[in-house]
Amino acid sequence: MNPDSGDGQSPPQRPSVGRAVHYVSHGTPVREDGTQAYTAQCRAAVVTAVDPAPDAGPGDVFVSLAVLNPTGLFFDQFVLQDEDDHAGGTWHFPERV
């Protein structure tokens, strides 16, 4: 699902190669006591390809990303957009500040 630009009149944002977006890391598995060593975090990422996924549903937007982590780079393909829940393993446009 693509968000609009915020003013209600601009066309929806669309990913393109070279665009800066946010990738949400998965975090570590939840322990028995309910804690995590590392929680899911937004990370800076650059779109490297806009991917037509073979099993994509209507409105699904997949991209390939180069994710910039504090400890190095991570590359991923067919990453699903999630503007609402920001679930781990998805990408979204940066929030406007």
Short mmCIF file of N, CA, C and O in Angstrom, two decimals:
data_model
loop_
_atom_site.label_atom_id
_atom_site.label_comp_id
_atom_site.label_asym_id
_atom_site.label_seq_id
_atom_site.Cartn_x
_atom_site.Cartn_y
_atom_site.Cartn_z
N MET A 1 0.84 -1.17 0.00
CA MET A 1 0.00 0.00 0.00
C MET A 1 0.89 1.24 0.00
O MET A 1 1.76 1.39 0.82
N ASN A 2 0.66 2.14 -0.91
CA ASN A 2 1.45 3.35 -1.03
C ASN A 2 0.77 4.51 -0.32
O ASN A 2 -0.40 4.75 -0.51
N PRO A 3 1.50 5.24 0.51
CA PRO A 3 0.91 6.39 1.19
C PRO A 3 0.88 7.60 0.26
O PRO A 3 1.63 7.68 -0.70
N ASP A 4 -0.02 8.54 0.56
CA ASP A 4 0.06 9.77 -0.21
C ASP A 4 1.11 10.66 0.42
O ASP A 4 1.69 10.32 1.44
N SER A 5 1.35 11.79 -0.16
CA SER A 5 2.44 12.64 0.30
C SER A 5 2.06 13.45 1.53
O SER A 5 2.86 14.21 2.04
N GLY A 6 0.83 13.32 2.01
CA GLY A 6 0.45 14.00 3.24
C GLY A 6 -0.50 15.16 3.03
O GLY A 6 -1.24 15.53 3.92
N ASP A 7 -0.54 15.74 1.82
CA ASP A 7 -1.42 16.90 1.64
C ASP A 7 -2.75 16.49 1.02
O ASP A 7 -3.62 17.33 0.81
N GLY A 8 -2.95 15.21 0.73
CA GLY A 8 -4.19 14.72 0.20
C GLY A 8 -4.40 15.01 -1.28
O GLY A 8 -5.38 14.57 -1.85
N GLN A 9 -3.53 15.77 -1.92
CA GLN A 9 -3.70 16.11 -3.32
C GLN A 9 -2.56 15.61 -4.19
O GLN A 9 -2.72 15.54 -5.39
N SER A 10 -1.44 15.29 -3.62
CA SER A 10 -0.29 14.82 -4.39
C SER A 10 -0.47 13.34 -4.72
O SER A 10 -1.13 12.61 -4.00
N PRO A 11 0.14 12.90 -5.81
CA PRO A 11 0.04 11.47 -6.14
C PRO A 11 0.77 10.64 -5.08
O PRO A 11 1.65 11.15 -4.37
N PRO A 12 0.43 9.35 -4.98
CA PRO A 12 1.09 8.48 -4.00
C PRO A 12 2.59 8.40 -4.26
O PRO A 12 3.03 8.47 -5.41
N GLN A 13 3.36 8.22 -3.19
CA GLN A 13 4.80 8.00 -3.34
C GLN A 13 5.01 6.62 -3.95
O GLN A 13 4.28 5.69 -3.65
N ARG A 14 6.02 6.52 -4.79
CA ARG A 14 6.38 5.25 -5.40
C ARG A 14 7.87 5.05 -5.25
O ARG A 14 8.64 5.99 -5.39
N PRO A 15 8.29 3.81 -4.99
CA PRO A 15 9.73 3.55 -4.86
C PRO A 15 10.41 3.63 -6.22
O PRO A 15 9.81 3.32 -7.25
N SER A 16 11.67 4.04 -6.19
CA SER A 16 12.48 4.06 -7.41
C SER A 16 13.93 3.78 -7.00
O SER A 16 14.31 4.00 -5.84
N VAL A 17 14.70 3.31 -7.94
CA VAL A 17 16.11 2.98 -7.67
C VAL A 17 16.84 4.22 -7.18
O VAL A 17 16.70 5.31 -7.74
N GLY A 18 17.57 4.05 -6.07
CA GLY A 18 18.33 5.15 -5.48
C GLY A 18 17.58 5.89 -4.37
O GLY A 18 18.18 6.70 -3.67
N ARG A 19 16.31 5.60 -4.19
CA ARG A 19 15.50 6.29 -3.19
C ARG A 19 15.85 5.80 -1.79
O ARG A 19 16.04 4.61 -1.55
N ALA A 20 15.94 6.73 -0.84
CA ALA A 20 16.18 6.38 0.55
C ALA A 20 14.85 5.99 1.20
O ALA A 20 13.86 6.71 1.08
N VAL A 21 14.84 4.83 1.87
CA VAL A 21 13.67 4.34 2.58
C VAL A 21 14.12 3.78 3.93
O VAL A 21 15.31 3.77 4.23
N HIS A 22 13.17 3.31 4.72
CA HIS A 22 13.48 2.65 5.98
C HIS A 22 13.21 1.16 5.86
O HIS A 22 12.17 0.75 5.33
N TYR A 23 14.15 0.35 6.36
CA TYR A 23 13.97 -1.09 6.48
C TYR A 23 13.79 -1.37 7.96
O TYR A 23 14.48 -0.80 8.80
N VAL A 24 12.86 -2.25 8.31
CA VAL A 24 12.64 -2.62 9.72
C VAL A 24 13.31 -3.96 9.97
O VAL A 24 12.93 -4.97 9.37
N SER A 25 14.31 -3.96 10.85
CA SER A 25 15.02 -5.20 11.17
C SER A 25 14.08 -6.14 11.92
O SER A 25 13.09 -5.71 12.52
N HIS A 26 14.41 -7.42 11.89
CA HIS A 26 13.58 -8.42 12.57
C HIS A 26 13.75 -8.40 14.08
O HIS A 26 12.81 -8.71 14.81
N GLY A 27 14.92 -8.06 14.55
CA GLY A 27 15.21 -8.21 15.98
C GLY A 27 15.49 -9.68 16.27
O GLY A 27 15.32 -10.55 15.43
N THR A 28 15.90 -9.95 17.49
CA THR A 28 16.18 -11.33 17.89
C THR A 28 14.90 -11.99 18.40
O THR A 28 13.94 -11.29 18.76
N PRO A 29 14.87 -13.31 18.43
CA PRO A 29 13.67 -13.99 18.93
C PRO A 29 13.34 -13.58 20.37
O PRO A 29 14.23 -13.27 21.16
N VAL A 30 12.07 -13.61 20.68
CA VAL A 30 11.62 -13.27 22.03
C VAL A 30 11.97 -14.43 22.96
O VAL A 30 11.71 -15.60 22.66
N ARG A 31 12.57 -14.09 24.10
CA ARG A 31 12.96 -15.10 25.09
C ARG A 31 11.74 -15.54 25.90
O ARG A 31 10.67 -14.93 25.83
N GLU A 32 11.92 -16.57 26.70
CA GLU A 32 10.84 -17.08 27.54
C GLU A 32 10.32 -16.02 28.50
O GLU A 32 9.13 -16.01 28.83
N ASP A 33 11.18 -15.09 28.94
CA ASP A 33 10.74 -14.06 29.87
C ASP A 33 10.12 -12.85 29.17
O ASP A 33 9.77 -11.85 29.80
N GLY A 34 9.98 -12.94 27.83
CA GLY A 34 9.34 -11.87 27.06
C GLY A 34 10.28 -10.78 26.58
O GLY A 34 9.84 -9.85 25.91
N THR A 35 11.56 -10.86 26.90
CA THR A 35 12.51 -9.84 26.48
C THR A 35 13.19 -10.25 25.17
O THR A 35 13.10 -11.40 24.75
N GLN A 36 13.88 -9.30 24.57
CA GLN A 36 14.66 -9.55 23.37
C GLN A 36 16.04 -8.93 23.56
O GLN A 36 16.15 -7.85 24.13
N ALA A 37 17.06 -9.61 23.05
CA ALA A 37 18.40 -9.03 23.08
C ALA A 37 18.43 -7.79 22.19
O ALA A 37 19.02 -6.76 22.55
N TYR A 38 17.80 -7.86 21.02
CA TYR A 38 17.71 -6.73 20.09
C TYR A 38 16.28 -6.65 19.57
O TYR A 38 15.75 -7.62 19.05
N THR A 39 15.65 -5.49 19.71
CA THR A 39 14.30 -5.28 19.21
C THR A 39 14.35 -4.88 17.75
O THR A 39 15.40 -4.48 17.24
N ALA A 40 13.21 -4.95 17.07
CA ALA A 40 13.12 -4.49 15.69
C ALA A 40 13.40 -2.99 15.65
O ALA A 40 12.93 -2.24 16.50
N GLN A 41 14.21 -2.56 14.67
CA GLN A 41 14.60 -1.15 14.55
C GLN A 41 14.51 -0.71 13.09
O GLN A 41 14.77 -1.49 12.18
N CYS A 42 14.16 0.56 12.90
CA CYS A 42 14.23 1.13 11.55
C CYS A 42 15.69 1.39 11.20
O CYS A 42 16.44 1.92 12.02
N ARG A 43 16.06 1.00 9.99
CA ARG A 43 17.41 1.22 9.49
C ARG A 43 17.33 1.95 8.16
O ARG A 43 16.41 1.73 7.36
N ALA A 44 18.29 2.79 7.89
CA ALA A 44 18.37 3.46 6.59
C ALA A 44 18.62 2.42 5.52
O ALA A 44 19.38 1.47 5.73
N ALA A 45 17.99 2.61 4.37
CA ALA A 45 18.18 1.68 3.26
C ALA A 45 18.05 2.45 1.95
O ALA A 45 17.44 3.51 1.89
N VAL A 46 18.65 1.87 0.91
CA VAL A 46 18.58 2.45 -0.43
C VAL A 46 17.95 1.40 -1.35
O VAL A 46 18.34 0.23 -1.33
N VAL A 47 16.97 1.82 -2.14
CA VAL A 47 16.32 0.92 -3.09
C VAL A 47 17.30 0.62 -4.23
O VAL A 47 17.83 1.53 -4.86
N THR A 48 17.56 -0.67 -4.46
CA THR A 48 18.46 -1.08 -5.53
C THR A 48 17.70 -1.63 -6.74
O THR A 48 18.26 -1.72 -7.82
N ALA A 49 16.44 -2.03 -6.54
CA ALA A 49 15.59 -2.50 -7.64
C ALA A 49 14.14 -2.48 -7.17
O ALA A 49 13.86 -2.68 -5.99
N VAL A 50 13.24 -2.21 -8.10
CA VAL A 50 11.81 -2.35 -7.83
C VAL A 50 11.41 -3.66 -8.48
O VAL A 50 11.56 -3.82 -9.69
N ASP A 51 10.98 -4.61 -7.66
CA ASP A 51 10.80 -5.98 -8.10
C ASP A 51 9.35 -6.36 -8.35
O ASP A 51 8.52 -6.21 -7.46
N PRO A 52 9.05 -6.85 -9.53
CA PRO A 52 7.73 -7.44 -9.74
C PRO A 52 7.75 -8.87 -9.18
O PRO A 52 8.34 -9.77 -9.76
N ALA A 53 7.20 -9.05 -8.00
CA ALA A 53 7.20 -10.37 -7.37
C ALA A 53 6.15 -11.25 -8.04
O ALA A 53 5.04 -10.81 -8.30
N PRO A 54 6.50 -12.50 -8.34
CA PRO A 54 5.58 -13.37 -9.06
C PRO A 54 4.29 -13.65 -8.30
O PRO A 54 3.26 -13.85 -8.89
N ASP A 55 4.33 -13.63 -6.97
CA ASP A 55 3.13 -13.94 -6.18
C ASP A 55 2.57 -12.70 -5.49
O ASP A 55 1.86 -12.81 -4.51
N ALA A 56 2.85 -11.53 -6.03
CA ALA A 56 2.39 -10.28 -5.42
C ALA A 56 0.89 -10.14 -5.57
O ALA A 56 0.31 -10.43 -6.61
N GLY A 57 0.27 -9.67 -4.48
CA GLY A 57 -1.16 -9.39 -4.51
C GLY A 57 -1.39 -7.96 -4.96
O GLY A 57 -0.45 -7.18 -5.13
N PRO A 58 -2.65 -7.59 -5.14
CA PRO A 58 -2.95 -6.21 -5.54
C PRO A 58 -2.45 -5.22 -4.50
O PRO A 58 -2.69 -5.39 -3.31
N GLY A 59 -1.72 -4.22 -4.93
CA GLY A 59 -1.21 -3.21 -4.01
C GLY A 59 0.10 -3.56 -3.33
O GLY A 59 0.68 -2.73 -2.66
N ASP A 60 0.57 -4.81 -3.48
CA ASP A 60 1.85 -5.20 -2.87
C ASP A 60 3.00 -4.57 -3.66
O ASP A 60 3.03 -4.63 -4.88
N VAL A 61 3.93 -3.96 -2.93
CA VAL A 61 5.09 -3.34 -3.56
C VAL A 61 6.34 -3.97 -2.95
O VAL A 61 6.56 -3.88 -1.75
N PHE A 62 7.13 -4.62 -3.80
CA PHE A 62 8.37 -5.26 -3.37
C PHE A 62 9.56 -4.50 -3.94
O PHE A 62 9.50 -4.04 -5.09
N VAL A 63 10.63 -4.40 -3.17
CA VAL A 63 11.86 -3.79 -3.64
C VAL A 63 13.04 -4.63 -3.18
O VAL A 63 12.92 -5.45 -2.28
N SER A 64 14.18 -4.41 -3.81
CA SER A 64 15.46 -4.92 -3.31
C SER A 64 16.14 -3.76 -2.61
O SER A 64 16.03 -2.62 -3.05
N LEU A 65 16.82 -4.06 -1.51
CA LEU A 65 17.40 -3.01 -0.68
C LEU A 65 18.86 -3.28 -0.33
O LEU A 65 19.27 -4.43 -0.18
N ALA A 66 19.61 -2.19 -0.18
CA ALA A 66 20.91 -2.19 0.48
C ALA A 66 20.66 -1.50 1.82
O ALA A 66 20.34 -0.31 1.86
N VAL A 67 20.72 -2.26 2.90
CA VAL A 67 20.39 -1.75 4.23
C VAL A 67 21.68 -1.33 4.93
O VAL A 67 22.66 -2.08 4.95
N LEU A 68 21.67 -0.14 5.50
CA LEU A 68 22.84 0.41 6.18
C LEU A 68 22.69 0.21 7.69
O LEU A 68 22.00 0.97 8.36
N ASN A 69 23.32 -0.84 8.21
CA ASN A 69 23.30 -1.13 9.64
C ASN A 69 24.51 -0.47 10.30
O ASN A 69 25.51 -0.21 9.63
N PRO A 70 24.46 -0.25 11.61
CA PRO A 70 25.63 0.32 12.29
C PRO A 70 26.89 -0.53 12.16
O PRO A 70 27.99 -0.02 12.23
N THR A 71 26.71 -1.84 11.95
CA THR A 71 27.87 -2.73 11.89
C THR A 71 28.19 -3.23 10.49
O THR A 71 29.07 -4.06 10.32
N GLY A 72 27.47 -2.75 9.48
CA GLY A 72 27.76 -3.19 8.12
C GLY A 72 26.54 -3.15 7.23
O GLY A 72 25.46 -2.75 7.63
N LEU A 73 26.73 -3.61 6.00
CA LEU A 73 25.66 -3.60 5.01
C LEU A 73 24.93 -4.94 4.98
O LEU A 73 25.51 -5.99 5.24
N PHE A 74 23.66 -4.87 4.62
CA PHE A 74 22.81 -6.05 4.47
C PHE A 74 22.04 -5.87 3.17
O PHE A 74 21.53 -4.78 2.90
N PHE A 75 21.97 -6.91 2.36
CA PHE A 75 21.26 -6.84 1.09
C PHE A 75 20.10 -7.81 1.12
O PHE A 75 20.24 -8.94 1.59
N ASP A 76 18.93 -7.37 0.61
CA ASP A 76 17.75 -8.22 0.62
C ASP A 76 16.93 -7.96 -0.63
O ASP A 76 16.93 -6.85 -1.17
N GLN A 77 16.25 -9.00 -1.10
CA GLN A 77 15.41 -8.90 -2.29
C GLN A 77 13.96 -9.20 -1.92
O GLN A 77 13.69 -9.89 -0.94
N PHE A 78 13.04 -8.72 -2.74
CA PHE A 78 11.62 -8.96 -2.58
C PHE A 78 11.13 -8.59 -1.18
O PHE A 78 10.48 -9.38 -0.51
N VAL A 79 11.48 -7.40 -0.74
CA VAL A 79 11.08 -6.90 0.57
C VAL A 79 9.74 -6.20 0.40
O VAL A 79 9.59 -5.30 -0.42
N LEU A 80 8.75 -6.60 1.19
CA LEU A 80 7.40 -6.07 1.08
C LEU A 80 7.27 -4.73 1.80
O LEU A 80 7.83 -4.53 2.88
N GLN A 81 6.51 -3.82 1.21
CA GLN A 81 6.24 -2.51 1.81
C GLN A 81 5.18 -2.68 2.90
O GLN A 81 4.20 -3.40 2.74
N ASP A 82 5.37 -1.99 4.03
CA ASP A 82 4.39 -1.99 5.13
C ASP A 82 4.36 -0.61 5.76
O ASP A 82 5.15 -0.31 6.66
N GLU A 83 3.48 0.25 5.30
CA GLU A 83 3.38 1.62 5.81
C GLU A 83 2.60 1.71 7.11
O GLU A 83 2.69 2.70 7.82
N ASP A 84 1.84 0.68 7.46
CA ASP A 84 0.96 0.76 8.63
C ASP A 84 1.59 0.19 9.90
O ASP A 84 1.68 0.87 10.91
N ASP A 85 2.01 -1.07 9.86
CA ASP A 85 2.49 -1.75 11.07
C ASP A 85 4.00 -1.71 11.25
O ASP A 85 4.48 -1.96 12.34
N HIS A 86 4.74 -1.45 10.17
CA HIS A 86 6.20 -1.45 10.22
C HIS A 86 6.72 -2.76 10.82
O HIS A 86 7.56 -2.77 11.71
N ALA A 87 6.21 -3.86 10.31
CA ALA A 87 6.60 -5.18 10.80
C ALA A 87 8.05 -5.47 10.43
O ALA A 87 8.58 -4.94 9.43
N GLY A 88 8.71 -6.32 11.21
CA GLY A 88 10.08 -6.71 10.93
C GLY A 88 10.21 -7.34 9.55
O GLY A 88 9.34 -8.10 9.13
N GLY A 89 11.27 -6.99 8.83
CA GLY A 89 11.51 -7.54 7.51
C GLY A 89 10.79 -6.81 6.39
O GLY A 89 10.75 -7.30 5.27
N THR A 90 10.21 -5.63 6.68
CA THR A 90 9.52 -4.85 5.66
C THR A 90 10.19 -3.49 5.50
O THR A 90 11.10 -3.15 6.24
N TRP A 91 9.71 -2.71 4.52
CA TRP A 91 10.24 -1.37 4.31
C TRP A 91 9.07 -0.39 4.29
O TRP A 91 7.93 -0.76 4.07
N HIS A 92 9.41 0.89 4.54
CA HIS A 92 8.42 1.96 4.43
C HIS A 92 9.13 3.27 4.12
O HIS A 92 10.34 3.37 4.28
N PHE A 93 8.36 4.24 3.64
CA PHE A 93 8.92 5.55 3.40
C PHE A 93 9.22 6.22 4.75
O PHE A 93 8.48 6.01 5.72
N PRO A 94 10.28 7.01 4.83
CA PRO A 94 10.59 7.71 6.10
C PRO A 94 9.43 8.61 6.53
O PRO A 94 8.75 9.20 5.69
N GLU A 95 9.24 8.68 7.82
CA GLU A 95 8.21 9.55 8.37
C GLU A 95 8.60 10.99 8.12
O GLU A 95 9.78 11.36 8.14
N ARG A 96 7.63 11.83 7.90
CA ARG A 96 7.89 13.25 7.70
C ARG A 96 8.09 13.90 9.07
O ARG A 96 7.33 13.65 9.99
N VAL A 97 9.13 14.72 9.17
CA VAL A 97 9.41 15.39 10.45
C VAL A 97 9.47 16.89 10.25
O VAL A 97 9.63 17.39 9.17
#
